[in-house]
Each structure stands twice: as structure tokens, then as C-alpha cells.
PDB file of N, CA and C in Angstrom:
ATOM      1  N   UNK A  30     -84.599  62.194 -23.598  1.00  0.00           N
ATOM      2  CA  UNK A  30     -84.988  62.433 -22.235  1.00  0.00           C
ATOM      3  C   UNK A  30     -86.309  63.198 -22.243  1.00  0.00           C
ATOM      4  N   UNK A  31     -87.439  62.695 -21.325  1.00  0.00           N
ATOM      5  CA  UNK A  31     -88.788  63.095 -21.450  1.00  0.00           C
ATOM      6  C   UNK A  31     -88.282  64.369 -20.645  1.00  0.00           C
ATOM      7  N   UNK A  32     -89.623  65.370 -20.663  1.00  0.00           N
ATOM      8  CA  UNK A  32     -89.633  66.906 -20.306  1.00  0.00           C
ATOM      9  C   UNK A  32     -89.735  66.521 -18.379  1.00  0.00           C
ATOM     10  N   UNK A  33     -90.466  65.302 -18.436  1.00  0.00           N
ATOM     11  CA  UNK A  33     -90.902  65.641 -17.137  1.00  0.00           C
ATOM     12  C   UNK A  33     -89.769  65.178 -16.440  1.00  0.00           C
ATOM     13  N   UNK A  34     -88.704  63.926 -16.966  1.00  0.00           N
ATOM     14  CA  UNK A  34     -87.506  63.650 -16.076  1.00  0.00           C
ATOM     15  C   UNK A  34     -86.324  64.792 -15.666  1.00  0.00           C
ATOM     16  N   UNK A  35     -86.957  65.972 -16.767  1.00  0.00           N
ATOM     17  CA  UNK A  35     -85.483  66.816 -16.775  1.00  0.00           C
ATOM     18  C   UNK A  35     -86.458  67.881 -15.632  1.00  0.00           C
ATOM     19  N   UNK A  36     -87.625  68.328 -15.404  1.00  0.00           N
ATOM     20  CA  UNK A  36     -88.390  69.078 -14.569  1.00  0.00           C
ATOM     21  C   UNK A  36     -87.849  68.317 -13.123  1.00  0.00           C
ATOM     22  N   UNK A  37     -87.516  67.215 -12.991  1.00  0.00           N
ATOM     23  CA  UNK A  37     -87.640  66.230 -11.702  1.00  0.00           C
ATOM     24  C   UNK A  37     -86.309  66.514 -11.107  1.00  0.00           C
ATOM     25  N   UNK A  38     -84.891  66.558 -12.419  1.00  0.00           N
ATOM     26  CA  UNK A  38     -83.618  66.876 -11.797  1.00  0.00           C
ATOM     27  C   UNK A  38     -84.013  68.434 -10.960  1.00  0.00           C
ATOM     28  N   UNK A  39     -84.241  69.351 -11.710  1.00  0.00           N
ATOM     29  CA  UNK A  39     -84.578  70.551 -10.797  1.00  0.00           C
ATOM     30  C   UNK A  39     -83.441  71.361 -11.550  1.00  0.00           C
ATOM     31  N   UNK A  40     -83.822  73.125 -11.394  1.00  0.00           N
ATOM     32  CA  UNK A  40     -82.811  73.261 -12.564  1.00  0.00           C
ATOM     33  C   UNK A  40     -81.475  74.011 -12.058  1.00  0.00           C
ATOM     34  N   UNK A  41     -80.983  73.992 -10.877  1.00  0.00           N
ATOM     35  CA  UNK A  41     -79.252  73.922 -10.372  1.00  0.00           C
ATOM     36  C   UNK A  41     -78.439  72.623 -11.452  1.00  0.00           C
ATOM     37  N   UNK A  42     -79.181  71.920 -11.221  1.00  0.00           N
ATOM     38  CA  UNK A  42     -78.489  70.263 -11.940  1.00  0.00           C
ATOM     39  C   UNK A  42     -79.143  70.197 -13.222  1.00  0.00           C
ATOM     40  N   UNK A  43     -79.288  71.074 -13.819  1.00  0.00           N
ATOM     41  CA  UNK A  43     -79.681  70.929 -15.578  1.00  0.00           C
ATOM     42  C   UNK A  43     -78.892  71.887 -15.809  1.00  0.00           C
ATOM     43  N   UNK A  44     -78.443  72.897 -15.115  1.00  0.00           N
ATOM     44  CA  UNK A  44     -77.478  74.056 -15.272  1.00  0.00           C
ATOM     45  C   UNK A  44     -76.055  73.588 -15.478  1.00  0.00           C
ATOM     46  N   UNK A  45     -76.388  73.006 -14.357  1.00  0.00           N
ATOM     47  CA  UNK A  45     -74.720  72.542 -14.332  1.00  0.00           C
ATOM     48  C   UNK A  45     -74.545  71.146 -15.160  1.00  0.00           C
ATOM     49  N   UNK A  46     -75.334  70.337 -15.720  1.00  0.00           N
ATOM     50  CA  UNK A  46     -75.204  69.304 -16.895  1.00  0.00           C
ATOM     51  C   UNK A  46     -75.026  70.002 -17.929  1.00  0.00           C
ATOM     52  N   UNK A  47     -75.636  71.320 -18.086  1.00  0.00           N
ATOM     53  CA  UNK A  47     -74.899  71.967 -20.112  1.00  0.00           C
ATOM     54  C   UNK A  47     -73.578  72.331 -19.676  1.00  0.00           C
ATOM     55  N   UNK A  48     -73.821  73.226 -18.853  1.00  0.00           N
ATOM     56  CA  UNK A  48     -72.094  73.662 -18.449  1.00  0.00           C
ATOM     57  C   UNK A  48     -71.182  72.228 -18.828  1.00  0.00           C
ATOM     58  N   UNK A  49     -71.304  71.596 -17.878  1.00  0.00           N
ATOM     59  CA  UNK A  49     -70.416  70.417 -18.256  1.00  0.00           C
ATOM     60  C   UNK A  49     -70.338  69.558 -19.452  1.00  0.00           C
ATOM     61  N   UNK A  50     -71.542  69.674 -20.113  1.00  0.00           N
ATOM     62  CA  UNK A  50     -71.645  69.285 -21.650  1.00  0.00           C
ATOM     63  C   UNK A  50     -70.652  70.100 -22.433  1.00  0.00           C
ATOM     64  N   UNK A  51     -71.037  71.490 -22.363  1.00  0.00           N
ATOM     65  CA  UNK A  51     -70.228  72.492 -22.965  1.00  0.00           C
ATOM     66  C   UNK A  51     -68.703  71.883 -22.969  1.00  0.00           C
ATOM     67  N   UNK A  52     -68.275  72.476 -22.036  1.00  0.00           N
ATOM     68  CA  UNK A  52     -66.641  71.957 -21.018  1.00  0.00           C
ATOM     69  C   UNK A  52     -66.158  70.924 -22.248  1.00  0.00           C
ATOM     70  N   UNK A  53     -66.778  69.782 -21.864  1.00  0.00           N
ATOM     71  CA  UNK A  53     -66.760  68.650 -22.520  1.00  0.00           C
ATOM     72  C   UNK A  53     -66.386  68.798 -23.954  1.00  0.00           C
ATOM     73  N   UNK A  54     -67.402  69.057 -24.448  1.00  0.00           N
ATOM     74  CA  UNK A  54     -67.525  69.400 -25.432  1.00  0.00           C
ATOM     75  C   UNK A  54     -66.654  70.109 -26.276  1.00  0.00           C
ATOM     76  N   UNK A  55     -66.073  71.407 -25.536  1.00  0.00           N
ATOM     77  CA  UNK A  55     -64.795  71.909 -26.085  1.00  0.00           C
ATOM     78  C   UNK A  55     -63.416  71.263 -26.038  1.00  0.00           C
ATOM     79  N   UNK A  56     -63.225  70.414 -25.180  1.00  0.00           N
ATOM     80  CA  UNK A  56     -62.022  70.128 -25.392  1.00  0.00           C
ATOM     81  C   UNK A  56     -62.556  68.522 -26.326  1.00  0.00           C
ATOM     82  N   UNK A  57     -63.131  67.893 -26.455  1.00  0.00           N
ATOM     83  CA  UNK A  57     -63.102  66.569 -27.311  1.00  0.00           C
ATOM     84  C   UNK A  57     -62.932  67.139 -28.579  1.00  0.00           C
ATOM     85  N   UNK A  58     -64.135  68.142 -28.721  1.00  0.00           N
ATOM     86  CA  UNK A  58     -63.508  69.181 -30.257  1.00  0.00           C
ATOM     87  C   UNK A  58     -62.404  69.377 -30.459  1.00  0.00           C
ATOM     88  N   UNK A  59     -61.478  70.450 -29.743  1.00  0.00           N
ATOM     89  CA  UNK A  59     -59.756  70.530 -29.884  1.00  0.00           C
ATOM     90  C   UNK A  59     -58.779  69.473 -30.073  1.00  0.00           C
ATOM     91  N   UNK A  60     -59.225  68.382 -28.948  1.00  0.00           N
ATOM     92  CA  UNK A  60     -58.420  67.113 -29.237  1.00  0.00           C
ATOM     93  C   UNK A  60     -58.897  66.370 -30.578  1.00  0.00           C
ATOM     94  N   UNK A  61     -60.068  66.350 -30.996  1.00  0.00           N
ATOM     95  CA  UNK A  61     -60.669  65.774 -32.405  1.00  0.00           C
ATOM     96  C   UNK A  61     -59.384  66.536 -33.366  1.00  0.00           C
ATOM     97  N   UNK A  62     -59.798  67.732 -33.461  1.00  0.00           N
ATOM     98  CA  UNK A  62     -59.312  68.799 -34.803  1.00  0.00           C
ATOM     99  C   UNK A  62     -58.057  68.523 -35.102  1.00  0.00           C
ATOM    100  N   UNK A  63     -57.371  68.806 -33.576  1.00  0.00           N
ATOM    101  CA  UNK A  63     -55.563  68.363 -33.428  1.00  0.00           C
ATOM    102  C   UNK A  63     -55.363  67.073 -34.549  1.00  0.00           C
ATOM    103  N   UNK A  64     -55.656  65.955 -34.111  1.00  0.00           N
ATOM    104  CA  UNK A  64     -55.126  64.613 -34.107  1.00  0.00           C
ATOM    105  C   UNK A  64     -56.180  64.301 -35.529  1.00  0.00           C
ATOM    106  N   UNK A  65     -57.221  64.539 -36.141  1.00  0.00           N
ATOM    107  CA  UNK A  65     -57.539  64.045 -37.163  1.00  0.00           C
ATOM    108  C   UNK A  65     -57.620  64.926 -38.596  1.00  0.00           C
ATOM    109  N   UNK A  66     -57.762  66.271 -38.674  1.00  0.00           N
ATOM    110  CA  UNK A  66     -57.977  67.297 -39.298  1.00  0.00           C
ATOM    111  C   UNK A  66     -56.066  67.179 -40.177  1.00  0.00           C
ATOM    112  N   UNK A  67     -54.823  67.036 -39.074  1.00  0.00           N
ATOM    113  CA  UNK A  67     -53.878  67.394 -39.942  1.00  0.00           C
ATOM    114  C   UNK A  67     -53.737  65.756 -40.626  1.00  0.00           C
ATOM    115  N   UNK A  68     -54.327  64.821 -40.537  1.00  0.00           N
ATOM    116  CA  UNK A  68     -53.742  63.775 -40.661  1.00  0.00           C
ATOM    117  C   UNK A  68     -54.700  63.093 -41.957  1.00  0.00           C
ATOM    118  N   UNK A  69     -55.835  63.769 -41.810  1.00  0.00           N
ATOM    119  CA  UNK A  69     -57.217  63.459 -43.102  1.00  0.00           C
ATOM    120  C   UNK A  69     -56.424  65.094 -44.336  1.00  0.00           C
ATOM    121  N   UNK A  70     -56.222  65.512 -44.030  1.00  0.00           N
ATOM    122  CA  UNK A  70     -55.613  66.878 -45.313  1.00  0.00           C
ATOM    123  C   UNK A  70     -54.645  67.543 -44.624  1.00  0.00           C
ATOM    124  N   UNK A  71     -53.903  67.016 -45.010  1.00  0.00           N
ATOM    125  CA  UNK A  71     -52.018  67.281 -44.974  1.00  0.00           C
ATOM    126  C   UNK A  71     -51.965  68.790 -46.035  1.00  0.00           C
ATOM    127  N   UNK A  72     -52.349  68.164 -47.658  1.00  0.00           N
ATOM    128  CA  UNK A  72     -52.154  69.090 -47.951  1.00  0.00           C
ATOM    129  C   UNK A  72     -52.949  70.210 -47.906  1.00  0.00           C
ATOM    130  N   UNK A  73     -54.054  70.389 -47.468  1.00  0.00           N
ATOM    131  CA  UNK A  73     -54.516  71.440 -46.943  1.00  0.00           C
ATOM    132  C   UNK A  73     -54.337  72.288 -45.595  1.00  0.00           C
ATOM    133  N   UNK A  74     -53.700  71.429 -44.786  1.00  0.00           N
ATOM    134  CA  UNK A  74     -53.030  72.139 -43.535  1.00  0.00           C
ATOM    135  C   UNK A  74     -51.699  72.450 -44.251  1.00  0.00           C
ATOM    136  N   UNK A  75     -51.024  71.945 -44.960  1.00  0.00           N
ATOM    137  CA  UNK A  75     -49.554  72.806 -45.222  1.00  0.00           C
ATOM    138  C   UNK A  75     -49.552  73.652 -46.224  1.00  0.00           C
ATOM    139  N   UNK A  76     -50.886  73.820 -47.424  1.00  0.00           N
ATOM    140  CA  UNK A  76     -51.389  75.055 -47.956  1.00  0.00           C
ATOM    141  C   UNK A  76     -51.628  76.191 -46.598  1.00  0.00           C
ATOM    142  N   UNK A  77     -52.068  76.502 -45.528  1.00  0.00           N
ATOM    143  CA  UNK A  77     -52.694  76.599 -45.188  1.00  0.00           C
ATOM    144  C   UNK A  77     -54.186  77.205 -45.215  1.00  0.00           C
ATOM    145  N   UNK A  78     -55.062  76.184 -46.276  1.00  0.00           N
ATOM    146  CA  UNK A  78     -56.566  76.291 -46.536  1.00  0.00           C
ATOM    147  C   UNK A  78     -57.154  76.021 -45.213  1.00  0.00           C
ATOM    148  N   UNK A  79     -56.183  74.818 -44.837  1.00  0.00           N
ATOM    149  CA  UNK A  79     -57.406  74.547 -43.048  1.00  0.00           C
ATOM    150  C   UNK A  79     -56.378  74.843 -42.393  1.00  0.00           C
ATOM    151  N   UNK A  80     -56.819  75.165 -40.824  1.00  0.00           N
ATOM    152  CA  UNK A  80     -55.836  75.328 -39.525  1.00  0.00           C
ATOM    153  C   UNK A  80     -55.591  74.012 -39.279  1.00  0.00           C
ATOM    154  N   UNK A  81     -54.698  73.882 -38.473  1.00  0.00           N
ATOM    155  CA  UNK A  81     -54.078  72.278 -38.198  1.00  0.00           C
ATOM    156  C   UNK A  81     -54.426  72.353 -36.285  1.00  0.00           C
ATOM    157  N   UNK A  82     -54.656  73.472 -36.073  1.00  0.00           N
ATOM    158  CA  UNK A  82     -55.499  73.849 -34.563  1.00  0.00           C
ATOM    159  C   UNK A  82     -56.562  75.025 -34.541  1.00  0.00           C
ATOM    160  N   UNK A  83     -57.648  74.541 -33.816  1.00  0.00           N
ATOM    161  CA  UNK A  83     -58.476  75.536 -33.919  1.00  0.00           C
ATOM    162  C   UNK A  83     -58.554  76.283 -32.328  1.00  0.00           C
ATOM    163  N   UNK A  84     -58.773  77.242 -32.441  1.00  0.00           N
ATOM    164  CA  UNK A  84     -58.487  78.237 -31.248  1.00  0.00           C
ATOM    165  C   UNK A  84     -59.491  77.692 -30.188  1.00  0.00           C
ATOM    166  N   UNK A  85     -59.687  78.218 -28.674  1.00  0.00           N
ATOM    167  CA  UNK A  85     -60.792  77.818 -28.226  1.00  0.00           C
ATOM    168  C   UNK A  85     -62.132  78.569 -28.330  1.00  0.00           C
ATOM    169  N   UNK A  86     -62.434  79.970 -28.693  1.00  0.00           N
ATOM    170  CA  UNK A  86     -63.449  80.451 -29.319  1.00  0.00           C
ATOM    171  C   UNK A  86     -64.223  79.146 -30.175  1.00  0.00           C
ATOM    172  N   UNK A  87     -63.379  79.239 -31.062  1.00  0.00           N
ATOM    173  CA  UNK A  87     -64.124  78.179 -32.743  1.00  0.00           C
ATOM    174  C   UNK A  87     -64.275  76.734 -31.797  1.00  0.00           C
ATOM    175  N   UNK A  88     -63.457  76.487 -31.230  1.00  0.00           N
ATOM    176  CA  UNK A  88     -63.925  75.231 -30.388  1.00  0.00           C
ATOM    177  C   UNK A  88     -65.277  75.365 -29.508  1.00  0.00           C
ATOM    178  N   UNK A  89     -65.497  76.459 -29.021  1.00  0.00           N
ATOM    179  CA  UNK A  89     -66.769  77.069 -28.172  1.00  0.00           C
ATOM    180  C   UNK A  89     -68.004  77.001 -29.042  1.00  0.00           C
ATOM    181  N   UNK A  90     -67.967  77.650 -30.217  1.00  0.00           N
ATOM    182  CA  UNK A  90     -68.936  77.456 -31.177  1.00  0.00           C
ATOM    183  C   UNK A  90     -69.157  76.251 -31.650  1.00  0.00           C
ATOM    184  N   UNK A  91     -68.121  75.791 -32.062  1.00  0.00           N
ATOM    185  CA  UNK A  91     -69.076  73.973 -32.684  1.00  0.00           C
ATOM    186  C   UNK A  91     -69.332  73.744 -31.746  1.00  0.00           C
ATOM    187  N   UNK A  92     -68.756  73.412 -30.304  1.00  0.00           N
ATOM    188  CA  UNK A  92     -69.308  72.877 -29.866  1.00  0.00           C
ATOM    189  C   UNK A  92     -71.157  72.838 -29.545  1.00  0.00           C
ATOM    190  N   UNK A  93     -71.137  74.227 -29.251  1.00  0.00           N
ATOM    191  CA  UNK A  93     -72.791  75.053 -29.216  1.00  0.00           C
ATOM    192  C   UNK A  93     -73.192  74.666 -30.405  1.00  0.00           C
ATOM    193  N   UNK A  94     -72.391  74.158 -31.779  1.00  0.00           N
ATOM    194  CA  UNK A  94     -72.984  74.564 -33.058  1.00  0.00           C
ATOM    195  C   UNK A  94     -74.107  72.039 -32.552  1.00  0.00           C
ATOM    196  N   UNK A  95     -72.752  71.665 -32.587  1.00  0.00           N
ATOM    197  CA  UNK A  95     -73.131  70.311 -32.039  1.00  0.00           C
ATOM    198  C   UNK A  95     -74.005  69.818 -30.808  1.00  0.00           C
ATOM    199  N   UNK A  96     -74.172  70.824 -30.479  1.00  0.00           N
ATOM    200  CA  UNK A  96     -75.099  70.405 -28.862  1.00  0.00           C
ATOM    201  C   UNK A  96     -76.215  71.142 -29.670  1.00  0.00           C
ATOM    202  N   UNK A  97     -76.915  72.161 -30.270  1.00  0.00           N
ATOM    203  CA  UNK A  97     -77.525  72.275 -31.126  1.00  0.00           C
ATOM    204  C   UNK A  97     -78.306  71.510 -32.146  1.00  0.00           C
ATOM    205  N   UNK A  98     -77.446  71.078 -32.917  1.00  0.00           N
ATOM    206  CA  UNK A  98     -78.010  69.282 -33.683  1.00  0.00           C
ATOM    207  C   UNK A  98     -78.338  68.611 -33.032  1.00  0.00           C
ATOM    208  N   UNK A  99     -77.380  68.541 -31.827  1.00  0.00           N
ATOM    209  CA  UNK A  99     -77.859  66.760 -30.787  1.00  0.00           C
ATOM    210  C   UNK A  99     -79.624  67.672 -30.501  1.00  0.00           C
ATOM    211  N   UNK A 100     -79.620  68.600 -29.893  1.00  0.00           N
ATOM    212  CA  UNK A 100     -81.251  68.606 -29.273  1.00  0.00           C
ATOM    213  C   UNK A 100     -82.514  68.628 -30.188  1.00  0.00           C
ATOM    214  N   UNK A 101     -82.186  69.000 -31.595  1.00  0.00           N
ATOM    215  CA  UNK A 101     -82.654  69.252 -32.647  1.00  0.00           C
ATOM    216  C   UNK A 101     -82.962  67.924 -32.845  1.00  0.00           C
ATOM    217  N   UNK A 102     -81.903  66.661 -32.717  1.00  0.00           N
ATOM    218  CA  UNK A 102     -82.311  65.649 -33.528  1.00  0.00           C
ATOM    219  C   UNK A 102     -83.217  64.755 -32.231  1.00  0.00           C
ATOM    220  N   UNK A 103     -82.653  65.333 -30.749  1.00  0.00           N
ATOM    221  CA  UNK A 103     -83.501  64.505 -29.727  1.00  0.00           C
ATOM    222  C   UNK A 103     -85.167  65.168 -29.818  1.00  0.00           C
ATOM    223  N   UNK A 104     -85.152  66.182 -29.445  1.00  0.00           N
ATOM    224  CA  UNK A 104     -86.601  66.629 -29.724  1.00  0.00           C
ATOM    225  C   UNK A 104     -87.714  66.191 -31.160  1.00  0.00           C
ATOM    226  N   UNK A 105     -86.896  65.930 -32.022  1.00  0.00           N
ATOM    227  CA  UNK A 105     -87.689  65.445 -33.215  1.00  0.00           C
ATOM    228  C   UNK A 105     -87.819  64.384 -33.070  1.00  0.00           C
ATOM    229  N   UNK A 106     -87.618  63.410 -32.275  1.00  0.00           N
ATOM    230  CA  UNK A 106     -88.004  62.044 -31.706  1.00  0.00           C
ATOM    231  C   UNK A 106     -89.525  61.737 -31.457  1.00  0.00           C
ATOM    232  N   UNK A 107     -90.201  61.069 -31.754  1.00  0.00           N
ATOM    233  CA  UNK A 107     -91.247  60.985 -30.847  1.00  0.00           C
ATOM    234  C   UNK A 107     -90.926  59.678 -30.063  1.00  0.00           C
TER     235      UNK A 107
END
């Protein structure tokens, strides 16, 4: 997305698009972790080396950690 289309939304509605990215973002994480994390390492969730759920904090952070990469890899675009 060019600089000048996101200047054009105006920034109430760029505010409220991360918010809702965020949002988003945390729960597809939780539902990801749930349903693929115990099912890719069993035996590391029943060691317990990995959690088999991650709290919503740690869900808050990747997510920030992933919306992070995504802009990193959009801005290096030309």
C-alpha cells in the first residue's frame, strides 16, 4: 500500500485498521498454536518443552512480533 493511499484513508481509519489487525491477529495466533503446535510435537507438549496453549499476552506479542515482519517485508518492496 502506497504512503499516499494510506494519507487519503485519514488517520481515525488507519487507527482503527491496526487495532483490528491486532484483534485479529491475536486470536488466529491462539487458534493456530491450539490446533497445530500439540499435533506437529506431541512429544514435546507432553514433555512439557512447548505449551500446548499460549496465554493471550504471548499471543499479543507475536502477533506485534508478525505484523512487524509483514511491514518490514511490505516497505522493502519497491
Amino acid at each position: 500500500m502506497k504512503l499516499s493511499r494510506i494519507i487519503f484513508l485519514g488517520l481515525p481509519a488507519i487507527v482503527l485498521w491496526v487495532i483490528a489487525i491486532f484483534i485479529l491477529g491475536i486470536f488466529l495466533i491462539k487458534w493456530f498454536w491450539m490446533w497445530t503446535i500439540p499435533g506437529l510435537f506431541p512429544g514435546a507438549v507432553a514433555s512439557g518443552a512447548v505449551a500446548a496453549r499460549i496465554s493471550w499476552w504471548t499471543a499479543l506479542k507475536l502477533s506485534v512480533l508478525v505484523s512487524l515482519l509483514a511491514a518490514i517485508t511490505n516497505i522493502s518492496k519497491k
